[in-house]
Short mmCIF file of C-alpha atoms in Angstrom, two decimals:
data_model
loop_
_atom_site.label_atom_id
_atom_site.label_comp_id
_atom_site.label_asym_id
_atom_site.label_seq_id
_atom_site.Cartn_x
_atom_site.Cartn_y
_atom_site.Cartn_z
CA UNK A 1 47.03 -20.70 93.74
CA UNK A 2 44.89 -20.83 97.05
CA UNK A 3 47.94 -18.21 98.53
CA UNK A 4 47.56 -15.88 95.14
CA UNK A 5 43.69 -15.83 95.40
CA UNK A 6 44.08 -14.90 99.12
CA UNK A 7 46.57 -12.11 98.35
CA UNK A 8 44.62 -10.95 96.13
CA UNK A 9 41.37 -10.63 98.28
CA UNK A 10 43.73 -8.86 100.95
CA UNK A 11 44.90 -5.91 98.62
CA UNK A 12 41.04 -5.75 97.66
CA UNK A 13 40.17 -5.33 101.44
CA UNK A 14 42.65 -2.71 101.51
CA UNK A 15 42.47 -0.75 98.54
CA UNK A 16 38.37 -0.48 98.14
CA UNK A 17 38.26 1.69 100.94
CA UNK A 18 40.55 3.76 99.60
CA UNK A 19 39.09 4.31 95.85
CA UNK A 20 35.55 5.03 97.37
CA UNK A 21 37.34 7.51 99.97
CA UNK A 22 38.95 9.06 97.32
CA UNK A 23 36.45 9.22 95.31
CA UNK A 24 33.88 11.00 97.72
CA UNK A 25 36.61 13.85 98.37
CA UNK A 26 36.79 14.27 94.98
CA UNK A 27 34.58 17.26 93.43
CA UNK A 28 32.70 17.15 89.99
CA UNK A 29 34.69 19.35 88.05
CA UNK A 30 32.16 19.23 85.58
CA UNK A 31 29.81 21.55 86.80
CA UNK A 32 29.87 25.58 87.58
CA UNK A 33 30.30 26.76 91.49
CA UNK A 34 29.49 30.04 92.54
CA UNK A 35 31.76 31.10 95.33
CA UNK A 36 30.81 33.73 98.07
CA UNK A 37 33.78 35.28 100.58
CA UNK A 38 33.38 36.46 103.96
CA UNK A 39 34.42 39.88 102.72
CA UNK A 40 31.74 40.18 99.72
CA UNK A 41 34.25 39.48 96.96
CA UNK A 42 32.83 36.20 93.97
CA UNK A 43 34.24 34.15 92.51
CA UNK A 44 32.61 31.70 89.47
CA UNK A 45 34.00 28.46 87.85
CA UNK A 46 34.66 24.55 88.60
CA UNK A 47 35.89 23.41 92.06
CA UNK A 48 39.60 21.49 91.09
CA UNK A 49 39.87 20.57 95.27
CA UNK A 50 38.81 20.71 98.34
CA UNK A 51 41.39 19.62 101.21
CA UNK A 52 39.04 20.90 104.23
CA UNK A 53 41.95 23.95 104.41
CA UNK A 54 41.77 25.77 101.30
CA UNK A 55 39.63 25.55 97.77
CA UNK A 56 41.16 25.18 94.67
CA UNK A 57 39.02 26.91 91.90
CA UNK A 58 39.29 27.36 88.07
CA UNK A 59 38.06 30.88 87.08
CA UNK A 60 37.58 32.22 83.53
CA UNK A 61 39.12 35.48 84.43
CA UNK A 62 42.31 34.67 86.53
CA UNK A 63 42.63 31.30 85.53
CA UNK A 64 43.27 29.04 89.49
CA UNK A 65 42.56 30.86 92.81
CA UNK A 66 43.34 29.37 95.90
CA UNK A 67 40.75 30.57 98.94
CA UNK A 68 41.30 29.93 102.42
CA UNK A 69 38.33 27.90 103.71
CA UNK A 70 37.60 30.01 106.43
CA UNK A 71 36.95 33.10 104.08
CA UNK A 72 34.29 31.19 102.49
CA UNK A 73 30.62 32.23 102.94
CA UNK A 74 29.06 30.19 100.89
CA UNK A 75 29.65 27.35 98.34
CA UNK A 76 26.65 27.39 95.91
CA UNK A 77 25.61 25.23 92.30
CA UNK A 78 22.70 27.34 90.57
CA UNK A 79 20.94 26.50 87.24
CA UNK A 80 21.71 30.37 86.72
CA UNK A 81 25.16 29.91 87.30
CA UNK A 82 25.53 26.69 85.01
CA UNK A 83 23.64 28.87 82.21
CA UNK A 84 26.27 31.86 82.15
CA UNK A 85 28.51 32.00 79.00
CA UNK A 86 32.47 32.28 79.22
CA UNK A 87 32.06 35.80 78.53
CA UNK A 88 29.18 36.15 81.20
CA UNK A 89 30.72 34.10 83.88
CA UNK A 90 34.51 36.46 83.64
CA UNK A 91 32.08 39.59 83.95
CA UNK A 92 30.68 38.27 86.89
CA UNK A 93 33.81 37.45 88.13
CA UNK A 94 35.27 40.39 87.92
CA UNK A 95 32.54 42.92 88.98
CA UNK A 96 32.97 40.95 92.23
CA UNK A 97 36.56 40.80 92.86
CA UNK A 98 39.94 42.88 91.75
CA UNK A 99 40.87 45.85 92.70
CA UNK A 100 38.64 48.15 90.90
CA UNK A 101 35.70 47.16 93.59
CA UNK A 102 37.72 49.10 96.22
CA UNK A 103 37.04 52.37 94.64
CA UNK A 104 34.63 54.98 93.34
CA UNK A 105 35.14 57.70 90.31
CA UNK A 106 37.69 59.60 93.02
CA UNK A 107 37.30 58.24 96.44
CA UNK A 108 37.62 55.11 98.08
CA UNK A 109 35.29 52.59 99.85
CA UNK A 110 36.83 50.03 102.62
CA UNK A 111 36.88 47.37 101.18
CA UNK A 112 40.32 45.49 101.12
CA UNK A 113 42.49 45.00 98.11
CA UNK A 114 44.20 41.30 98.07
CA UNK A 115 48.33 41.24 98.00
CA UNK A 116 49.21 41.91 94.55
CA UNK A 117 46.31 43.12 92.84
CA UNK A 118 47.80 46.68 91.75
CA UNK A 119 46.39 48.87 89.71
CA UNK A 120 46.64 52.65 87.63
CA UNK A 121 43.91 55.27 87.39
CA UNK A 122 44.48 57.29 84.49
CA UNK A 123 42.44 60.70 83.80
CA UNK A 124 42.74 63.77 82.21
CA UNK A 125 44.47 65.78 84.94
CA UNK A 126 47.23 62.95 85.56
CA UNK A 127 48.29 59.20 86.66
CA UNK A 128 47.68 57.66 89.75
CA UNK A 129 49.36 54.37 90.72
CA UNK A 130 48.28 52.07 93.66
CA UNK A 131 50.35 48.93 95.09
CA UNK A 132 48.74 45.98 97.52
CA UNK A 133 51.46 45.24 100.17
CA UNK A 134 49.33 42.91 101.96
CA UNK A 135 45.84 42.12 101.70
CA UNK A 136 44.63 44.95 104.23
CA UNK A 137 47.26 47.66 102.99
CA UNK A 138 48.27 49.43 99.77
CA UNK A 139 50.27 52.74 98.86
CA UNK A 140 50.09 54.80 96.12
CA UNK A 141 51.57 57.66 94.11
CA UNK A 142 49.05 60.78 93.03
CA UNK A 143 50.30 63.40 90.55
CA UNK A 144 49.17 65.05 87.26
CA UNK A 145 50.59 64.97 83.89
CA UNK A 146 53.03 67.90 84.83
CA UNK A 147 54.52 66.41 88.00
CA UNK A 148 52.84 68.88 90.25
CA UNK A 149 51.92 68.50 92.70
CA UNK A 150 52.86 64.92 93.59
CA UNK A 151 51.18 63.21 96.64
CA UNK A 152 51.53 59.77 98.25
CA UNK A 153 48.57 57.92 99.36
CA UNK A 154 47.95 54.99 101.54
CA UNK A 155 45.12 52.54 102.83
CA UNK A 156 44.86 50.35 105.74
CA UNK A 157 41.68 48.15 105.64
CA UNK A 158 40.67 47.82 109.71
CA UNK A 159 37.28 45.89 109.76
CA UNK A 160 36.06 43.63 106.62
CA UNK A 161 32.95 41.32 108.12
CA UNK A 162 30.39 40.20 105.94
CA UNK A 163 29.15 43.72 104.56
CA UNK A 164 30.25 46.03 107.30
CA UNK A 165 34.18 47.27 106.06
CA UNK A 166 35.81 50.06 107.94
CA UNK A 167 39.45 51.80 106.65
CA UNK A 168 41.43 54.62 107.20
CA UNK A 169 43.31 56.44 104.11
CA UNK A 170 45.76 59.21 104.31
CA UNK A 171 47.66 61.60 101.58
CA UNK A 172 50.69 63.75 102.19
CA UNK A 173 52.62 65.48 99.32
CA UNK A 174 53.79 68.82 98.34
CA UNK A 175 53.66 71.13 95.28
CA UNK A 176 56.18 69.41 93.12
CA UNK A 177 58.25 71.42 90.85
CA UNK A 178 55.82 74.33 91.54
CA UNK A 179 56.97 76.81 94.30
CA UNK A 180 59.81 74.45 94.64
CA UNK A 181 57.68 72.47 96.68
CA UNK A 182 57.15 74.59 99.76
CA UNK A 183 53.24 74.65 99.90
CA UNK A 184 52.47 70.99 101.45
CA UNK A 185 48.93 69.33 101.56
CA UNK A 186 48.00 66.70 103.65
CA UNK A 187 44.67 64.57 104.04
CA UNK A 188 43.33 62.17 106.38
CA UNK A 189 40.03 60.21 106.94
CA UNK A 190 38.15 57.27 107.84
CA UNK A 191 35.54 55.18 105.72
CA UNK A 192 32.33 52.99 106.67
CA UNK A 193 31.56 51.01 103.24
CA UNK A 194 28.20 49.09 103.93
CA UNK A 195 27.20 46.32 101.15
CA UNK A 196 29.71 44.02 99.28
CA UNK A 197 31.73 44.43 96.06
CA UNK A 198 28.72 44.71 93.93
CA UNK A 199 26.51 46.69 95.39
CA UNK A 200 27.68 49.41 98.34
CA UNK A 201 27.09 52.97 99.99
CA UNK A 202 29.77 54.44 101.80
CA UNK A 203 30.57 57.58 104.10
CA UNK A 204 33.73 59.25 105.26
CA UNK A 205 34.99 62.08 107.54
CA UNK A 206 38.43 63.47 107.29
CA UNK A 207 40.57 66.27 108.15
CA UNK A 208 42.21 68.51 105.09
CA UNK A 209 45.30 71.16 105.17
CA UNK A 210 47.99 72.92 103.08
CA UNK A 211 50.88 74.71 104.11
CA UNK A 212 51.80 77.96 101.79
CA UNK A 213 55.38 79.07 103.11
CA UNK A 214 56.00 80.66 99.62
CA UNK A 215 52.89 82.90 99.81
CA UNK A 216 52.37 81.33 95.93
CA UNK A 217 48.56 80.54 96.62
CA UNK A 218 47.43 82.98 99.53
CA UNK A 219 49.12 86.55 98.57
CA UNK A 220 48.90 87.29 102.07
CA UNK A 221 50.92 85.55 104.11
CA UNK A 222 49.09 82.71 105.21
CA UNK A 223 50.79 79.79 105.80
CA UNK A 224 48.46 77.38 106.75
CA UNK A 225 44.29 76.50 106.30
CA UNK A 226 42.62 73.48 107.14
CA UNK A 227 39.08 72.41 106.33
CA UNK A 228 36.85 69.80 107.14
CA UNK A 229 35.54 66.51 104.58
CA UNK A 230 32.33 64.84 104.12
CA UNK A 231 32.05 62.22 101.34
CA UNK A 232 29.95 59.84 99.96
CA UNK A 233 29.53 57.01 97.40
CA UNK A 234 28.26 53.90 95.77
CA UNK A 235 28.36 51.29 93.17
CA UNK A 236 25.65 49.21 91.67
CA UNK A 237 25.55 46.78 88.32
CA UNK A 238 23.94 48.16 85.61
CA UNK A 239 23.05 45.43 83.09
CA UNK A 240 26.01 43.09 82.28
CA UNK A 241 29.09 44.98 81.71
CA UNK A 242 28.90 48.34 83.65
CA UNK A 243 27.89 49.87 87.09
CA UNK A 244 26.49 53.03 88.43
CA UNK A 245 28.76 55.22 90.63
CA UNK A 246 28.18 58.20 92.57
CA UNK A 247 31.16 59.77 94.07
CA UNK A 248 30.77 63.03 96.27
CA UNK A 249 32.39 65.38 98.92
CA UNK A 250 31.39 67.98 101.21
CA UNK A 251 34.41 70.59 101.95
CA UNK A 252 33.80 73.38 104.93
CA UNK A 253 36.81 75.86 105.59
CA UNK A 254 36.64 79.03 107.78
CA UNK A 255 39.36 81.55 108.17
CA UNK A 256 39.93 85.37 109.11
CA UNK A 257 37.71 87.83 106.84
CA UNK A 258 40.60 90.17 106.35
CA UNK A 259 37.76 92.64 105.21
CA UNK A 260 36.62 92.89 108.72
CA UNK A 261 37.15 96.85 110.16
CA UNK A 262 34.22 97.08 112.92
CA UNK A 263 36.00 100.07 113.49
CA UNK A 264 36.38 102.14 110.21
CA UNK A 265 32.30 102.55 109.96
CA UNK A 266 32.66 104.88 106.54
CA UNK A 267 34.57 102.67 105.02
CA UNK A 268 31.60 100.14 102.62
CA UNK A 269 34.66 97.59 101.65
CA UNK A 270 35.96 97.51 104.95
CA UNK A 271 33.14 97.57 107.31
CA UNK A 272 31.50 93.67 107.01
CA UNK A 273 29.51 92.01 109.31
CA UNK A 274 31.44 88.68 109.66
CA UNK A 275 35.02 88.45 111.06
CA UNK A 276 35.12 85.30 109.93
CA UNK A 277 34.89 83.63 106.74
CA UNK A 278 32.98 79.88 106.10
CA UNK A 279 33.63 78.75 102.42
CA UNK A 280 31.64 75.41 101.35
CA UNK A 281 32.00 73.52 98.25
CA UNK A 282 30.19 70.54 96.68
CA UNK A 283 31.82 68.14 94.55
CA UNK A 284 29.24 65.77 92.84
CA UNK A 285 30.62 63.03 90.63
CA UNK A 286 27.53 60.50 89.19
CA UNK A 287 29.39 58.24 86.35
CA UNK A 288 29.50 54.89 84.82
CA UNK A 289 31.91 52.16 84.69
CA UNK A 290 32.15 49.84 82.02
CA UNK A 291 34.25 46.68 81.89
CA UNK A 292 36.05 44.76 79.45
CA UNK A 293 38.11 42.26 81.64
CA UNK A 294 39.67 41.75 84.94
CA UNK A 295 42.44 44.21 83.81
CA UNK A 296 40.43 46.88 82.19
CA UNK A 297 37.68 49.04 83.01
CA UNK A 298 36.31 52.54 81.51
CA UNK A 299 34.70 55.39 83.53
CA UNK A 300 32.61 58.76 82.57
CA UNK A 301 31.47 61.09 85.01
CA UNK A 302 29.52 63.97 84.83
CA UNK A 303 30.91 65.73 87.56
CA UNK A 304 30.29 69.16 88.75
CA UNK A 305 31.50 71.58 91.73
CA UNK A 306 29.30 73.67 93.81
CA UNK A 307 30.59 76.29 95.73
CA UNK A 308 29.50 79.49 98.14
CA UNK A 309 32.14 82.06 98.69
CA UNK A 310 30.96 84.59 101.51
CA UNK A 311 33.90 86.52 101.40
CA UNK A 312 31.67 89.16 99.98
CA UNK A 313 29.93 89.34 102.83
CA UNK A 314 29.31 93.11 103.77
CA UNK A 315 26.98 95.98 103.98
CA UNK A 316 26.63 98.23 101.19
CA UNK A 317 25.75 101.77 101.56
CA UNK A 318 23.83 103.07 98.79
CA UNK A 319 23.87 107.30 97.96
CA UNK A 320 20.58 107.92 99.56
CA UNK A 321 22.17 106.93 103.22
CA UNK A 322 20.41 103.67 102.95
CA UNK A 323 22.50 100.14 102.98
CA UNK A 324 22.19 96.86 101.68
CA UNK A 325 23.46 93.54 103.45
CA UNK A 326 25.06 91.70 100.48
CA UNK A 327 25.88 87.99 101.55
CA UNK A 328 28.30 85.50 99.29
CA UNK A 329 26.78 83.93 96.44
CA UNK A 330 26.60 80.15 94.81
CA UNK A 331 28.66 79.55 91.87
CA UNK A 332 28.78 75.76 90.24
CA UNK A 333 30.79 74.86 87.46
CA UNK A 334 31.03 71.61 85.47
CA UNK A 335 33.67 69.29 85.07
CA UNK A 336 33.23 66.03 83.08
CA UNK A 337 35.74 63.57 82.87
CA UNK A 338 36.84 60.55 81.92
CA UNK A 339 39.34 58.25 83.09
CA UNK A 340 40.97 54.91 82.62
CA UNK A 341 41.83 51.75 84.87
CA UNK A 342 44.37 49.42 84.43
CA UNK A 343 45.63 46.43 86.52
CA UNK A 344 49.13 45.31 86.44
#
């Protein structure tokens, strides 16, 4: 008896420590975290574990999500938080993470897509699909509903620290089944996204082209124009279920005014003042996004398109011997749209 009793104490000595060990790395399940990443994504829902290397977290959106602990910003329990709905809290959750935070209406922002989290953008001029190969890299296939032209796209996310991102994108295709695809386009640029998933600005630079070898676009023989980018955007919430986005771009191209004859003086269509021509166009896309999971979300934009043409630069000469300098004029156009996006 006196050796059970003493077993029994011994296991006790051993085993207490234990439970109450256990029991302080264990987290109350019962209760709402909100979860901030170094890279500005959110996640919402109960802690499962914590082994010091990695969080184990039950979302209403995505069901578990394992996080690397070093990725974490901040671990948080709010009376807000605790007070969302099911419905609320997957809103949250997904305005905050996914893939659909890494865009605008038409461009891009830096931000990094995580390994796996593809996606389709679906308009009325054609499909777009985009693939996550790694968490700082996806490609992606651009055409309309005709097959032409067809264009590949990729993204390589460079800097993503707290709410300073930095990527460069590029797109190369051709003209499809048009011209048999001999006019080739190319685009590439860089991206400084400031703010997280939410809530961000961003502004890029890049460097445009095509290639006409079949003459199909130019009529004259040009094979090649290039032209410089400027865009812009941001995203911000906009009650529970949508966000505000403005999307824009700046285009500047300047080529040969084939008008240009300083030497034929009588000649009113020939004799311009510019030999050059500088052709700049405005694309201005403010929208809405609404959402209505983690895999769906619905966008309207009223876009529109600015643009000055000055190859109708050139003096006129009028019957009384008098002339008139006649410069390019602005000409805007709408185009409203609506589009579609789908993860898969």
């Amino acid at each position: 008896m006196k050796i059970l009793s003493k077993t029994l104490i011994l296991l006790s000595v051993l085993i207490l420590p234990i439970l109450f060990t256990a029991q302080e790395s264990t987290t109350d399940t019962s209760k709402l975290y909100l979860i901030k990443k170094t890279d500005g994504g959110e996640f919402i829902g109960e802690i499962i574990s914590d082994d010091g290397r990695e969080v184990l977290i039950m979302t209403k959106s995505i069901g578990k999500v394992y996080i690397i602990k070093e990725n974490i910003a901040l671990i948080t329990q709010t009376n807000e938080t605790k007070k969302l709905s099911n419905d609320e809290a997957e809103i949250a959750e997904f305005r905050t993470e996914g893939p659909f935070t890494t865009r605008y209406y038409f461009t891009n922002n830096a931000l990094p897509i995580k390994k796996g989290e593809n996606y389709a953008f679906i308009n009325l001029f054609g499909p777009e699909v985009h693939f996550a190969v790694t968490d700082n890299l996806n490609f992606g296939l651009i055409s309309s509903w005709i097959g032409s032209p067809i264009t590949l796209v990729s993204k390589l996310s460079i800097i993503s620290e707290k709410k300073v991102h930095l990527s460069v994108g590029n797109i190369i295709g051709n003209s499809g089944y048009l011209a048999q695809g001999r006019v080739l386009v190319g685009l590439h640029w860089g991206t400084l996204t400031i703010g997280d998933r939410m809530r961000n600005v961003s502004f890029s630079a890049g460097y445009g082209y095509f290639s006409d070898k079949s003459n199909t676009i130019t009529n004259f023989g040009d094979s090649f124009h290039d032209a410089l980018f400027l865009g812009f955007g941001g995203i911000s919430p906009v009650g529970k279920k949508a966000s505000f986005i403005l999307d824009g771009m700046f285009i500047s191209n300047t080529r040969d005014n084939r008008s240009y004859d300083p030497q034929n003086t009588n000649n009113p269509w020939r004799n311009t003042t510019e030999p050059t021509i500088t052709n700049t166009t405005l694309i201005l896309m403010p929208g809405m996004r609404f959402y209505s999971s983690y895999d769906k979300a619905f966008q309207i934009s009223l876009a529109g398109v600015f643009f000055t043409n000055k190859r109708y630069n050139r003096r006129i000469y009028n019957s009384d011997g008098s002339s008139t300098y006649k410069s390019g004029e602005v000409t805007s156009f709408p185009v409203p749209t609506i589009s579609w996006l789908r993860k898969f």
